[in-house]
Every structure is written in structure tokens, then in C-alpha cells.
Coordinates of C-alpha atoms in Angstrom, one line a residue:
Chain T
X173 CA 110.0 19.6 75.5
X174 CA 106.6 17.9 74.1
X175 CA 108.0 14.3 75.0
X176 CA 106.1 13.5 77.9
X177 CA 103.5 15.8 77.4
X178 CA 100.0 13.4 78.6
X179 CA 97.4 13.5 75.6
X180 CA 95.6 15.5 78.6
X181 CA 98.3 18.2 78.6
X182 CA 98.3 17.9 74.5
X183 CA 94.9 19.1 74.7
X184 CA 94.4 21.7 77.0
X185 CA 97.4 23.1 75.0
X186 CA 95.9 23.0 71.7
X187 CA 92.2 24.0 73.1
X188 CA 92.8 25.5 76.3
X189 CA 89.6 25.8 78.1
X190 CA 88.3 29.9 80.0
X191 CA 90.8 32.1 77.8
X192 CA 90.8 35.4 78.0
X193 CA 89.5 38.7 80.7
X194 CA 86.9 39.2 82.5
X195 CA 85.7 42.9 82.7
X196 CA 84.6 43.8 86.3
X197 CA 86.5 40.7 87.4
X198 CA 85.8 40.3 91.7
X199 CA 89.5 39.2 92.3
X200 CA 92.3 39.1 89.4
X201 CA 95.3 37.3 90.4
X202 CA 99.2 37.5 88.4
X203 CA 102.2 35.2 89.8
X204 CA 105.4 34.5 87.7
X205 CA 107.8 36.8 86.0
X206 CA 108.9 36.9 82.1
X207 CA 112.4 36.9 83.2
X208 CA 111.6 33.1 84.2
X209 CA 109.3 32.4 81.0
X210 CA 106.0 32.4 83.1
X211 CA 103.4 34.5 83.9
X212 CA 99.9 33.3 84.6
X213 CA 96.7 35.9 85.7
X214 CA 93.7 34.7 86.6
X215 CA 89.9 36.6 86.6
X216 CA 87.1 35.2 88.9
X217 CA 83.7 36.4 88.8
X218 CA 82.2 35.4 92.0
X219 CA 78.1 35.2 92.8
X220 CA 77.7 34.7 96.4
X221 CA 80.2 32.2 97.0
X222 CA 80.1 30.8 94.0
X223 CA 83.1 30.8 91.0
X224 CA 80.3 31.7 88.5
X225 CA 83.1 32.3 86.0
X226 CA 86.7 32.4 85.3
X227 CA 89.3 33.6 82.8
X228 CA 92.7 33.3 82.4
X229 CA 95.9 35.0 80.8
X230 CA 99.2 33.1 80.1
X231 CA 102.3 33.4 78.7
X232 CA 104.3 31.0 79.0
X233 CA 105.0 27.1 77.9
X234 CA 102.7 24.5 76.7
X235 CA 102.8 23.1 80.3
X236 CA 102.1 26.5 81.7
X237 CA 99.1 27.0 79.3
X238 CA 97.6 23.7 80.0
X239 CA 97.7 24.2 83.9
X240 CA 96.0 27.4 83.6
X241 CA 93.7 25.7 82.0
X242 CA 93.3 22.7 83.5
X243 CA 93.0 24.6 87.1
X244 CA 90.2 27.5 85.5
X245 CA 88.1 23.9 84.8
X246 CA 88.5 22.7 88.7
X247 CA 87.1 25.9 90.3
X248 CA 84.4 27.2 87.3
X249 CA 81.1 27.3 89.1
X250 CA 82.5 25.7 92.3
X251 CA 82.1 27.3 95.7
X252 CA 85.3 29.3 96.9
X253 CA 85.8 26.9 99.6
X254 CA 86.6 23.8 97.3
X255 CA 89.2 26.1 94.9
X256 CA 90.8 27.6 98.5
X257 CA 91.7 23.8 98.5
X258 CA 92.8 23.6 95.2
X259 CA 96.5 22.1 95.5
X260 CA 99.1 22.0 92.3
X261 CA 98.7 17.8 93.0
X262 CA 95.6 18.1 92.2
X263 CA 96.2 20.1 88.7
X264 CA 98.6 17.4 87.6
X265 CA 96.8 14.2 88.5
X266 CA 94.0 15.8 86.5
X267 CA 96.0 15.8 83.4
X268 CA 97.8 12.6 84.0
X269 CA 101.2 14.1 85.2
X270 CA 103.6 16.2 84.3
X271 CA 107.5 15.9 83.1
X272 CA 109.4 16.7 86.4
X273 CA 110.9 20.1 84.9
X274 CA 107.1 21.3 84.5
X275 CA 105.7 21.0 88.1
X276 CA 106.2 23.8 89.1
X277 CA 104.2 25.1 86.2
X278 CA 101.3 23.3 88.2
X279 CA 102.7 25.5 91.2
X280 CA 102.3 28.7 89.2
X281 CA 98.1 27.9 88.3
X282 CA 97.2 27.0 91.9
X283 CA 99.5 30.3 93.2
X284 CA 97.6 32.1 90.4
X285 CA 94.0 31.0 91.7
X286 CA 94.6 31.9 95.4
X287 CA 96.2 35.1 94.5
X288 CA 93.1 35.9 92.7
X289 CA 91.2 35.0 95.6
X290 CA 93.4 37.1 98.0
X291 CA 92.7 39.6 95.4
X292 CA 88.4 39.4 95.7
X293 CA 88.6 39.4 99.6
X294 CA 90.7 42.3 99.5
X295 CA 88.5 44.3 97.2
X296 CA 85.4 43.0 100.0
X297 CA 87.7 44.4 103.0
X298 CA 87.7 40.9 104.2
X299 CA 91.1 39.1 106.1
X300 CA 92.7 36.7 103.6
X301 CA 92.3 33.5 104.2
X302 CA 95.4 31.3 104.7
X303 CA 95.5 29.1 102.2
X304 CA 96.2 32.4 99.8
X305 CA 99.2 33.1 101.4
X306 CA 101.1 31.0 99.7
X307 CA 101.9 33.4 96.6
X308 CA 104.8 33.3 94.1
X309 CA 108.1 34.7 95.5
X310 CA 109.0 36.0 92.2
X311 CA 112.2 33.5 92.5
X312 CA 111.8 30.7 90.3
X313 CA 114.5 28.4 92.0
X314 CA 111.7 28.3 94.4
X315 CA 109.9 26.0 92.6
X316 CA 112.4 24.3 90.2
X317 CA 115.7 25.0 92.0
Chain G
X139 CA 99.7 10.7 58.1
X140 CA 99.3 14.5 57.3
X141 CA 102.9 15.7 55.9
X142 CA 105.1 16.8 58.2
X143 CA 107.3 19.7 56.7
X144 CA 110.9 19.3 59.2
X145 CA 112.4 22.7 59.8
X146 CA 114.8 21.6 62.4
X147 CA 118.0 20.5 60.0
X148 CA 120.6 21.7 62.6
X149 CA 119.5 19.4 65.2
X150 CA 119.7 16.4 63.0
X151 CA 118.7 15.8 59.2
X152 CA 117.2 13.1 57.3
X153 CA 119.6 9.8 56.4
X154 CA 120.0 10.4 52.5
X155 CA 119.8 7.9 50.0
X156 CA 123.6 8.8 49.4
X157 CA 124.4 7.2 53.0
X158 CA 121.9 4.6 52.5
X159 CA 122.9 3.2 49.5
X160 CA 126.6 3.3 51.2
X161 CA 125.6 1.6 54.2
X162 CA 123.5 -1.1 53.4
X163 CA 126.0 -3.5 51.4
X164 CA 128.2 -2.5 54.3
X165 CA 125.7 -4.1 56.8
X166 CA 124.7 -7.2 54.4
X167 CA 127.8 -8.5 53.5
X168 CA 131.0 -6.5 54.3
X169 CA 130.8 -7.7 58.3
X170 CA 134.5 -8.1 58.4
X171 CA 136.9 -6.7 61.0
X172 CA 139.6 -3.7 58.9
X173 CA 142.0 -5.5 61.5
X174 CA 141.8 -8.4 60.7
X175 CA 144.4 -10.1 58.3
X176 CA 142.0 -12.3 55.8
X177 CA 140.5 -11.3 52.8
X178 CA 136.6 -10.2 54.6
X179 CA 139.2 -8.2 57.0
X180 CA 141.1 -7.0 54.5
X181 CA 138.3 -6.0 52.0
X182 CA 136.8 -4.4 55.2
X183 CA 140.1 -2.3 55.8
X184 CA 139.7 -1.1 52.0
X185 CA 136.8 0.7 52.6
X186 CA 137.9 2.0 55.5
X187 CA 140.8 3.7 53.9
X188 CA 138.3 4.7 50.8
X189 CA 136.0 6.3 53.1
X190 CA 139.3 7.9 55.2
X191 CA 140.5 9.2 51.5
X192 CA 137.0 10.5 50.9
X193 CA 136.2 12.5 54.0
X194 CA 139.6 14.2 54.0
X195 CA 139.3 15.3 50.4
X196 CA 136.3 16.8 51.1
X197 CA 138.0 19.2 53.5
X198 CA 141.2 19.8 52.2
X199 CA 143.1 17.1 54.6
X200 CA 145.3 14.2 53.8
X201 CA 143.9 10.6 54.8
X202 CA 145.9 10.5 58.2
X203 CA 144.5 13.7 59.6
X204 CA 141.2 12.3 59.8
X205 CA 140.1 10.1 63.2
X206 CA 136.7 8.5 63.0
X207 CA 134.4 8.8 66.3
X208 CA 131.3 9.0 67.2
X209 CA 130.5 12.0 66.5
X210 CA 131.0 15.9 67.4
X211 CA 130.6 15.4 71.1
X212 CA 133.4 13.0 71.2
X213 CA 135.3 15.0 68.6
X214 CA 135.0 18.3 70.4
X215 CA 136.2 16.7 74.2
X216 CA 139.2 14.5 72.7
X217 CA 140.6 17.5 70.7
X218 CA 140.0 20.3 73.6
X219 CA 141.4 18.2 76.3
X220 CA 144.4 16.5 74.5
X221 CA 145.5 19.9 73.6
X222 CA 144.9 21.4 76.8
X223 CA 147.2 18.1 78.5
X224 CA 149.8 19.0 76.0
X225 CA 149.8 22.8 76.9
X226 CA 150.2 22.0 80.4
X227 CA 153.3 19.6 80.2
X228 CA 154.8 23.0 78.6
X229 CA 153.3 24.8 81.1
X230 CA 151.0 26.7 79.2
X231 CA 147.0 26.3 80.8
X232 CA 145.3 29.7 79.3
X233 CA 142.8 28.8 76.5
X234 CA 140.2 31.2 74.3
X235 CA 137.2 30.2 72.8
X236 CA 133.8 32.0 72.5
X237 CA 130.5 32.3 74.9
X238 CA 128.3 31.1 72.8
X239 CA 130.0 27.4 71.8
X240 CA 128.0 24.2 72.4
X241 CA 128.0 22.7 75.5
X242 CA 130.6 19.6 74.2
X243 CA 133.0 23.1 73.8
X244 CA 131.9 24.9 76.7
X245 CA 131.7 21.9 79.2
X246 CA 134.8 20.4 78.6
X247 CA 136.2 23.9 79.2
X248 CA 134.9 24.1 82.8
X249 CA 136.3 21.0 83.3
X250 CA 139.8 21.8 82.5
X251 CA 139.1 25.6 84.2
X252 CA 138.3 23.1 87.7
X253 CA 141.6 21.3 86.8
X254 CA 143.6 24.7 87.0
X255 CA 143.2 26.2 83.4
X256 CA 142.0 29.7 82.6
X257 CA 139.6 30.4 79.9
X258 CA 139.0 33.6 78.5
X259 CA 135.6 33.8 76.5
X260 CA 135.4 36.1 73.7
X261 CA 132.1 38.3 73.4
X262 CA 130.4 37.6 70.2
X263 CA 128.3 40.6 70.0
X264 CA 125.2 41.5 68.9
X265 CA 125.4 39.9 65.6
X266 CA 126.5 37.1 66.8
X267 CA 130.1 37.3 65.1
X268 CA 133.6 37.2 66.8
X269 CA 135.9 40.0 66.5
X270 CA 139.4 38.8 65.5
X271 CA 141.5 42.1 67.5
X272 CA 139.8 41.1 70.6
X273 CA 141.4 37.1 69.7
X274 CA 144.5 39.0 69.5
X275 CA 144.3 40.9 72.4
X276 CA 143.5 38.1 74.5
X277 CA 146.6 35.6 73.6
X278 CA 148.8 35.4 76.0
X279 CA 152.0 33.8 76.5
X280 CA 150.5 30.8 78.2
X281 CA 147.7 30.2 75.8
X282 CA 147.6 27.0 74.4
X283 CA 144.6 26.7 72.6
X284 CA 142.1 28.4 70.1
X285 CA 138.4 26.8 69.9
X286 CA 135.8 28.6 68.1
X287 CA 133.0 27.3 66.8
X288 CA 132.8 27.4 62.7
X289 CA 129.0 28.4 62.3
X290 CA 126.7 28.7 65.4
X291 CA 123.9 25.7 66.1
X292 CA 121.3 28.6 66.9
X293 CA 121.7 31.8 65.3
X294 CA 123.3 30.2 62.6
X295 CA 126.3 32.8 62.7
X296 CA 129.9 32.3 60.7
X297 CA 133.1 33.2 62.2
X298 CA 135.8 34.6 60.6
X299 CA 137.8 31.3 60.5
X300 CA 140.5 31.7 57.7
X301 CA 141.5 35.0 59.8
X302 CA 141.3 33.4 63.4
X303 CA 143.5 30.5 61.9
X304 CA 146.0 33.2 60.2
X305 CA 146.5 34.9 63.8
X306 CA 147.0 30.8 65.8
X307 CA 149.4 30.5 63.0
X308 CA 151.2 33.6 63.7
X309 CA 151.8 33.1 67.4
X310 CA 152.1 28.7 67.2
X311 CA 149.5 28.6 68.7
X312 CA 146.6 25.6 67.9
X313 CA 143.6 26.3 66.8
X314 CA 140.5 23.9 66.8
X315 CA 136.9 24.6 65.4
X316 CA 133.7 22.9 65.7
X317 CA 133.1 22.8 62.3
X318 CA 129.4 20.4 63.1
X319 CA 127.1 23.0 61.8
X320 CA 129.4 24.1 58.8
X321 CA 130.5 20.7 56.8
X322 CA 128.9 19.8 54.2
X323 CA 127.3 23.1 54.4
X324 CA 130.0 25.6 54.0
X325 CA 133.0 25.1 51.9
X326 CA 136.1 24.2 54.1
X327 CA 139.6 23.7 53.4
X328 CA 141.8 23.5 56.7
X329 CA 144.9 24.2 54.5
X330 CA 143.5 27.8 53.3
X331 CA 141.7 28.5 56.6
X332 CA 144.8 27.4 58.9
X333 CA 142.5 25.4 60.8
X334 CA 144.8 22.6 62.7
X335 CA 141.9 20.7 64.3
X336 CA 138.3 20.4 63.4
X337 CA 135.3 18.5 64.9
X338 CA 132.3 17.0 62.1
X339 CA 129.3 15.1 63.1
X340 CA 127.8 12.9 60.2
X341 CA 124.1 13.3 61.1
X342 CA 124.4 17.2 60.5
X343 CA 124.2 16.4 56.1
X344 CA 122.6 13.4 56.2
X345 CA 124.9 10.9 56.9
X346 CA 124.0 8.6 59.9
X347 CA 123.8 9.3 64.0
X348 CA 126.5 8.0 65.9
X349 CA 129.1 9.0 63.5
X350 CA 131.6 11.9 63.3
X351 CA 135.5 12.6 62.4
X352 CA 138.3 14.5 64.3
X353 CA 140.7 16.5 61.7
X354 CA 144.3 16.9 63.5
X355 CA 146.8 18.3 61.0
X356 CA 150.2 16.4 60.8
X357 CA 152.6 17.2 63.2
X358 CA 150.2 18.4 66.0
X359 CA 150.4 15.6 68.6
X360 CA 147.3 13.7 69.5
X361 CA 147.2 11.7 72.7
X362 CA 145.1 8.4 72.5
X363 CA 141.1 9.2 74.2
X364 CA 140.2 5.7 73.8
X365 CA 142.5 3.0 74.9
X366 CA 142.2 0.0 73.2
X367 CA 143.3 -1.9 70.3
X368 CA 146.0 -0.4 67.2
X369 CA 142.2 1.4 65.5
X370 CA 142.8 4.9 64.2
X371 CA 146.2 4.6 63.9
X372 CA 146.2 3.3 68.0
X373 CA 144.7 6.9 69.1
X374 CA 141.1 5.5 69.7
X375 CA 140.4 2.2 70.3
X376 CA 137.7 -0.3 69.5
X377 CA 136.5 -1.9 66.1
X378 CA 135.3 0.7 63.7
X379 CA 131.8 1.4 63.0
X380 CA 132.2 0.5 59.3
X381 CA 128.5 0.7 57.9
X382 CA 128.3 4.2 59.3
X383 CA 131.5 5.4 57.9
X384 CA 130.9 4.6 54.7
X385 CA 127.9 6.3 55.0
X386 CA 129.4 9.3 56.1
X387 CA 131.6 9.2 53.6
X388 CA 129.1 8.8 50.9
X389 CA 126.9 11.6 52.4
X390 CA 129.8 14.5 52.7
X391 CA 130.6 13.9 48.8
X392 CA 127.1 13.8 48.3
X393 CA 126.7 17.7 50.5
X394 CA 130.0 18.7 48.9
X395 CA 129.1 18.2 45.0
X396 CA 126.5 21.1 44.7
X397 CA 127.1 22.9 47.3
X398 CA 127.3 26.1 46.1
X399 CA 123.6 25.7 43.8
X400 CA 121.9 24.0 46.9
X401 CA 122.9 26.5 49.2
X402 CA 121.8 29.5 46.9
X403 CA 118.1 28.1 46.6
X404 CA 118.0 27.2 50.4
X405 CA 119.2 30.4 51.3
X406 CA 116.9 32.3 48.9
X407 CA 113.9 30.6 50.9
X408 CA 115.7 32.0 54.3
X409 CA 115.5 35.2 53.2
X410 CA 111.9 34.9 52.4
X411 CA 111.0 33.8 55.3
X412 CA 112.8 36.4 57.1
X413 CA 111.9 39.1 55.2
X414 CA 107.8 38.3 55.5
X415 CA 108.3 37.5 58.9
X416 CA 109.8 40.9 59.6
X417 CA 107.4 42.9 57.3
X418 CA 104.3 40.5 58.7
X419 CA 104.7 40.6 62.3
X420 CA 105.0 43.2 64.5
X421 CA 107.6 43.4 67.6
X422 CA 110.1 40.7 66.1
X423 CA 114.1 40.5 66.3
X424 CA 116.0 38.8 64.2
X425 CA 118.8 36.8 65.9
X426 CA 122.5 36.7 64.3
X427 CA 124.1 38.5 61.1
X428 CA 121.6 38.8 58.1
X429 CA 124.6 38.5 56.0
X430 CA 127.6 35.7 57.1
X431 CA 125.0 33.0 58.2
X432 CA 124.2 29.1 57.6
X433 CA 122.0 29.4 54.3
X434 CA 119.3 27.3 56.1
X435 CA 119.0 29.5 59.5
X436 CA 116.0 31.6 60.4
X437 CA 116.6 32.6 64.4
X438 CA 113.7 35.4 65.2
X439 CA 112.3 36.3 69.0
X440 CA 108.5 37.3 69.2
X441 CA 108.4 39.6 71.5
X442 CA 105.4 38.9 74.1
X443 CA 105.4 34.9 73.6
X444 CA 107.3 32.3 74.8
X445 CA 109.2 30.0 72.5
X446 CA 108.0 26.6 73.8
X447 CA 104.4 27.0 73.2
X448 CA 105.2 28.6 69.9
X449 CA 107.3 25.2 68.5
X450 CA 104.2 23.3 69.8
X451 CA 101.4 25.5 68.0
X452 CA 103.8 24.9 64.7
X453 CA 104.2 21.2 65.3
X454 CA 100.2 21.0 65.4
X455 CA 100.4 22.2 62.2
X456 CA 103.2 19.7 61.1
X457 CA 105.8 21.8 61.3
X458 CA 109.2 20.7 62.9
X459 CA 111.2 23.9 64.6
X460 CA 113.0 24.4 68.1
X461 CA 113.3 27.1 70.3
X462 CA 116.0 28.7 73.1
X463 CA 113.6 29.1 75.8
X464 CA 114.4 27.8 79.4
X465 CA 111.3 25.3 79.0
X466 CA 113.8 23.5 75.7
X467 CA 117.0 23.9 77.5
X468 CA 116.1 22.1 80.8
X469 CA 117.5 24.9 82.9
X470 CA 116.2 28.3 84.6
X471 CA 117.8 29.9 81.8
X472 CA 117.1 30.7 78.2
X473 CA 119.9 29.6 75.5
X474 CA 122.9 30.8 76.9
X475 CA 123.5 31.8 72.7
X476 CA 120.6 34.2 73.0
X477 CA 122.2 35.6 76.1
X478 CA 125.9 35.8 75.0
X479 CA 124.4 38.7 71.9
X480 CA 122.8 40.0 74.9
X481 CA 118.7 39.5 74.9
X482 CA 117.1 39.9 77.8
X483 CA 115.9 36.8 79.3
X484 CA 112.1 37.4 78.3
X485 CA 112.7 38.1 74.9
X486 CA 115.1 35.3 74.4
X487 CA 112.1 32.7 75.9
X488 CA 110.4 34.4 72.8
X489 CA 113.0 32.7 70.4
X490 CA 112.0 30.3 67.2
X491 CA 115.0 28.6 65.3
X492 CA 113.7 26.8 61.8
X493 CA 116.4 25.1 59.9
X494 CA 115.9 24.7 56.4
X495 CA 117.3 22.2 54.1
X496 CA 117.4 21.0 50.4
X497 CA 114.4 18.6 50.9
X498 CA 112.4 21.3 51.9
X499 CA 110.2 23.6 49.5
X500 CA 108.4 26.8 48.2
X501 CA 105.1 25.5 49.7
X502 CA 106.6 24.3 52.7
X503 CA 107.5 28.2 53.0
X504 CA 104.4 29.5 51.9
X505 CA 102.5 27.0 54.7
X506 CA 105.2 28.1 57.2
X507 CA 104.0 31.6 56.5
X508 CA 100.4 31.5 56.3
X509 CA 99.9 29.9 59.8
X510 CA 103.1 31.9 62.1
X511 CA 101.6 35.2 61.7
X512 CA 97.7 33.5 63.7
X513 CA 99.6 31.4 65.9
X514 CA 101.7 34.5 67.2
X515 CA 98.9 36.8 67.3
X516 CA 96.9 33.9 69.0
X517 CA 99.6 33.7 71.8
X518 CA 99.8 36.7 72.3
X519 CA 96.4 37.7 72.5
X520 CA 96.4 35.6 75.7
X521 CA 99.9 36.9 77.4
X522 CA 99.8 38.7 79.8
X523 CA 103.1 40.1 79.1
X524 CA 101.7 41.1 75.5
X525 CA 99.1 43.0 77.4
X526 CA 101.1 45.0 79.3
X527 CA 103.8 46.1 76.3
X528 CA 100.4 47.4 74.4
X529 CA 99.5 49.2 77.6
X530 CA 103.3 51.3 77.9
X531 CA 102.9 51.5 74.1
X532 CA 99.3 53.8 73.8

């Protein structure tokens, strides 16, 4: 529920920050499933090896809306090295926690953003890095079992 | 403070001034123990047997079928496991109830099903209604207990009491319903409806929290839950909670008296709001009977969204609602309710409930109605799931 919701979360809820597509998107990345109540896809425009812009879908909770947002913020304009780094920590501490049963919200936007970046060096015909393996299993006990 | 228009009656309601105007004396001046023996004891035990008189008249009981507690939990556990203890000293451990009770019903059950009982659920189908041959076809010879819920908390749905208690009856057996979301709200009388046991939570028509009753008709033997001191006739111990009771008792004559008017205008602005909902906004389902429902329940999936993020758009616009989605229940799962008429898990995340109420109003609808249809559309503008039903659909 809202209880426990930060005034950080409150806000990228009610003014969530890169909504929408991007047309021509480099890499798009999905993770969750709407048999869970999540689903979170990602867009990245990349210059170089630059996030020169980003976009994001979501369905799901306010906590799942927020991350997506929160996380599209971290990596906008940064090279891809810094958001390959991008952990789901880091999305929480950046919106002054999270109640326990969202985390793995948080889990869902950093899976989303390295999916999408598996997706761009894909499309280049380049090997994935490592730190996109980690992608959604589809199994939600995964994360909040 | 901007006004906040509360649309979430079944999970609590306001305290009335009914209750308040009850209670307060109570709290000032009428601190003495019912058990004890001098006169601010004694005047104390008067009002306790007032209040007693009062709540039983308002469903049809006499004064000794009513046990105060604190509230439906408490009502729900004592009644489901004393009768379940009393069915297995005759040897009798089967028990039917439905899949889509509350969790005081439907945990105490898997208790007693650990301890060696069977339960047999009954399917509530997709309106949300229980079907009274497939009751009968699922007594057995060892069933010693019917529990069915009067009116669901989430769909709002009312069961065919009067005929469930006509078939207990019929084969001795005892039958309890959690009556929580019906009293005050739906006129009961346990005599008519054969209803031997019934559960009541105060908080539910504006009575205080913290408050409830147990009905157990005469005759049907209740084993003490509390032990204690001679309260409640020595089946629950511990000093009464005086204040609240007389509260509780002032707030069910106050629901009772009226009923019939209040409900008629409450349910009139139900229907409105499911009717423009329906006509409004596109890929909606509408949860539960139209017809044998709560007067204040509007239960409706948006098909696309999830139900979380919807309550919290609504309650930025001061409106108080709740939802069935796994992110309100605190599981994995969406409301096991939405799953017993058989949704599918991503349309039941999609679920609203709004609970409507006497204090609400005409403009509190019309508000309602102007801002769902945007914050739907705005949802599902950015859902990904939304997306890809508009793709299969052109």
C-alpha cells in the first residue's frame, strides 16, 4: 500500500519523469509479466556511447512506476558504462527506500535497463556484456519469494 | 485541507455521531466495572444489558444470544472453531464454507483442516453467488458446520442465506455466517433466515473499532474462547469494553432505522457509477452480481492497468478506494475473491473496489466520474500491456 511510500516515491509516481516510446529506439528492453502485476520496457537512444535519451513503459504499481522512473533519470545522457553499473540499491537509495514487499520493483527497472542494453548490442552484432545477463526469469518468487 | 470524498466504507466507516453521543458519557462518568456489586457497578451492568437488548433486537435474537468481542475477527475464529471442537467429540470433522470468505473464515479453516478436518469449498461462480444444490450436494454425514459469508467484502455479492439456513436446518446441521459486511446494511433476522451463528463487527456502520458481537442461537453449545472471569455469561473473559458497546449499540439502531430509504439513495448512486463507468470506459468488467449486491459496492477491473497505481492516481485526487491487486494484498497473488469468480490474474491486478455510503454525495459521484475515465486512459497510455491488447485488437 501507499504507507511507506518516501515523498521521493510519491513523486515520481504522481510526475514520473521519460514516459512514453521512442521511435527508432537503439535497444528496447521488457522484463516482468502481467500475471505478476509488472511489466516495465525501457527505450534508449544511444549517440556514441552516450544515453542521449530514454523512455519508458510501465504497468504496474506506484512502486513499479516510480523505479522506472527513478532509474530512466540515473542513465539519461550518461555514458553506457555508468548505467551497465546501475544496481536496484542504487534505484532505492535514490528515492529514500522502499517498503520491503516493493524491492523487487527496484529489481524489475535495473533488469529492464540492462535488458535494453543487451537489446542495443545485439542489434550492433556486438557480445553482451555481463552485467546484462542478469534478466528477469519471468518467476516472480525470484525476487519476492 | 482539500476535501477528501472516502469511497472505502467496507474497510471501515466514519464513527457517527449516533456512537459518539453513546460513548462519550460512557467514558466521562460511567467507569464502573458491570461486575461489580455497588451502584457505579451496577449502573455499569445496566447499560450493558441495554446495549445486549439493543443489538439483539436489531437482528431478530433474544439478549442471551448475543456475545460481545472485539470484533469480526474474533467473532468469526471463536464460532468456526468451537463448532468444529464440538463436531469432533461426535466425530463429525467435514465442514463447507465458500472460496471466496475472508481470511478470519478461511484461515481458521486451514487450521482446523492441519488439525484433521476436511473442508469442502463451494465455487461461487462468476457472479460471485453460491449455489444452494451444490450446499446440498456437498453435506455429508460427517459435516458439522456451515460458514458462508452474508455479503462479500469485495465484490459486494449476497448469498442466499434464508435458503442456506433452510437446508442446515433440514439436516441439524449448524450454520454460521459472517454477517460483517451485511449488518446494519441489509436487513437480518436469524429467526426467518435460520441463521444459528452470526459474526458483526461494529466499525462496519459506524460504530467504533475494536468492537464486534457473536450471535449463537439458544441451545447450540458455545465453549468459553477466552478464559477468564464470569463476563459474557463466563464464555469470554475479561472486563467489558463498555464505552464501545454502547456505541455499538447506539450505531446499529441508528443503521437499522432507515434502512431501507438510505440504502435506495446509496444504491441509486452505485448504479450510476456503474453504469457511466461501463458506457465511459472501454475494456472494463464488472465484478459480482449487478442485481443481489451491497447497495454501496462498485467492484470493476480495467483491463490494461494495475489496481495499485490506480487507487493512488484517485487518492491524488482525494478520493479514498482499494483495490485486489497483489501490490494491496501483500502476496504474489491478486485477491483470492477475484480469483475464486475466476479472473485471470492480470485482469484481477486491474481491480478498483469504491464503497459508498450515506455521507457520501451526487457531487462526490460526479467528481469520481469526471477524473477515472483520464486517470485510466493516462495509465494505460503508458502500459505496456495496454499496448500490446491494442496491437492483437487492429
Amino acid at each position: 500500500m501507499a504507507m511507506g511510500y518516501s515523498e521521493k516515491v510519491r513523486d515520481h509516481f504522481a510526475n514520473p519523469r521519460n514516459v512514453g516510446k521512442l521511435e527508432n529506439a537503439d535497444g528496447i528492453g521488457e522484463v516482468g509479466n502481467a500475471v505478476c502485476g509488472d511489466i516495465m520496457k525501457i527505450y534508449l537512444k544511444i549517440d556514441g556511447d552516450i544515453i542521449s535519451d530514454v523512455r519508458f513503459n510501465t504497468f504496474g504499481c506506484g512502486a513499479a512506476i516510480a523505479t522506472s522512473s527513478m532509474a530512466t533519470e540515473m542513465i539519461k545522457g550518461k555514458p553506457i558504462s555508468e548505467a551497465l553499473k546501475l544496481t536496484n540499491h542504487a534505484v532505492v537509495e535514490a528515492l529514500d527506500g522502499l517498503p520491503p514487499a516493493k524491492l523487487h520493483c527496484s529489481v524489475l527497472a535495473e533488469e529492464a535497463v540492462k535488458a535494453a542494453l543487451a537489446d542495443y548490442y545485439q542489434k550492433k552484432g556486438l557480445p553482451v556484456p555481463e552485467e546484462c545477463a542478469a534478466a528477469c526469469s519471468g518467476d516472480c518468487a525470484h525476487c519476492c519469494g | 485541507m482539500e476535501k477528501i470524498i472516502y469511497m472505502d466504507n467496507a474497510a471501515t466507516t466514519s464513527t457517527g455521531k449516533a456512537a459518539l453521543d453513546a460513548m462519550i458519557p460512557v467514558l466521562e462518568k460511567d467507569y464502573g466495572n458491570p461486575s461489580s456489586l455497588h451502584q457505579l457497578g451496577q449502573q455499569a451492568a445496566d447499560l450493558l444489558a441495554d446495549a445486549r437488548k439493543r443489538v439483539a433486537a436489531c437482528i431478530g435474537a433474544q439478549p442471551d444470544e448475543i456475545y460481545f468481542t472485539s470484533g469480526g475477527t474474533e467473532s468469526d475464529n471463536w464460532a468456526i472453531t468451537q463448532l468444529a471442537l464440538a463436531g469432533a467429540a461426535k466425530g463429525k470433522k467435514h465442514i463447507i464454507s465458500t472460496a471466496f470468505e475472508h481470511h478470519a473464515v478461511l484461515h481458521t479453516l486451514k487450521r482446523l483442516e492441519k488439525e484433521g478436518f476436511t473442508v469442502t469449498l463451494l465455487d461461487v461462480h462468476q457472479d460471485g453467488i453460491v449455489r444452494v444444490d451444490e450446499l446440498k450436494a456437498a453435506i455429508r454425514p460427517d459435516t458439522c458446520l456451515v460458514t458462508v459469508m452474508y455479503a462479500n467484502n469485495e465484490i459486494g455479492t449476497i448469498q442466499p442465506i434464508a435458503e442456506i439456513g433452510a437446508v442446515c436446518r433440514e439436516h441439524g446441521i449448524p450454520f454460521h455466517t459472517d454477517a460483517v459486511q451485511a449488518v446494519g446494511h441489509l436487513p437480518i433476522d436469524v429467526q426467518k433466515q435460520n441463521i444459528d451463528l452470526l459474526s458483526m463487527s461494529a466499525h462496519k456502520f459506524h460504530g467504533p473499532k475494536g468492537i464486534g458481537a457473536l450471535y449463537c442461537r439458544r441451545g447450540i453449545r458455545l465453549t468459553n474462547f477466552i478464559e477468564g472471569g464470569a463476563q459474557e455469561r463466563n464464555r469470554r473473559g475479561g472486563t467489558e469494553n463498555l464505552p464501545a458497546i454502547c456505541g455499538m449499540a447506539a450505531a446499529l439502531e441508528d443503521a437499522c432505522a432507515g434502512m431501507e430509504e438510505r440504502s435506495k439513495r446509496i444504491a441509486a448512486m452505485r448504479d450510476r457509477i456503474i453504469d457511466e463507468v461501463v458506457q465511459n470506459i472501454p475494456y472494463v468488467r464488472v465484478n459480482g452480481d449487478r442485481q443481489k449486491r451491497l447497495p454501496g459496492n462498485v467492484n470493476i477491473c480495467f483491463e490494461g492497468i494495475e489496481g495499485e497505481s490506480l487507487l493512488l492516481r484517485l487518492d491524488l485526487e482525494g478520493i479514498c478506494a482499494s483495490s485486489g491487486s497483489a501490490c494491496t494484498s501483500g502476496s504474489l497473488d491478486p485477491s483470492h475473491v477475484l480469483l475464486a469468480i475466476g479472473l485471470p490474474k492480470e485482469i484481477a491486478h486491474g481491480s478498483l473496489r469504491l464503497t459508498l455510503d450515506e455521507e457520501n454525495t451526487e457531487e462526490d459521484v460526479d467528481h469520481l466520474l469526471n477524473v477515472l475515465p483520464g486517470i485510466v486512459s493516462g495509465l494505460r497510455e503508458m502500459s505496456p500491456v495496454w499496448e500490446e491488447m491494442m496491437k492483437e485488437n487492429n
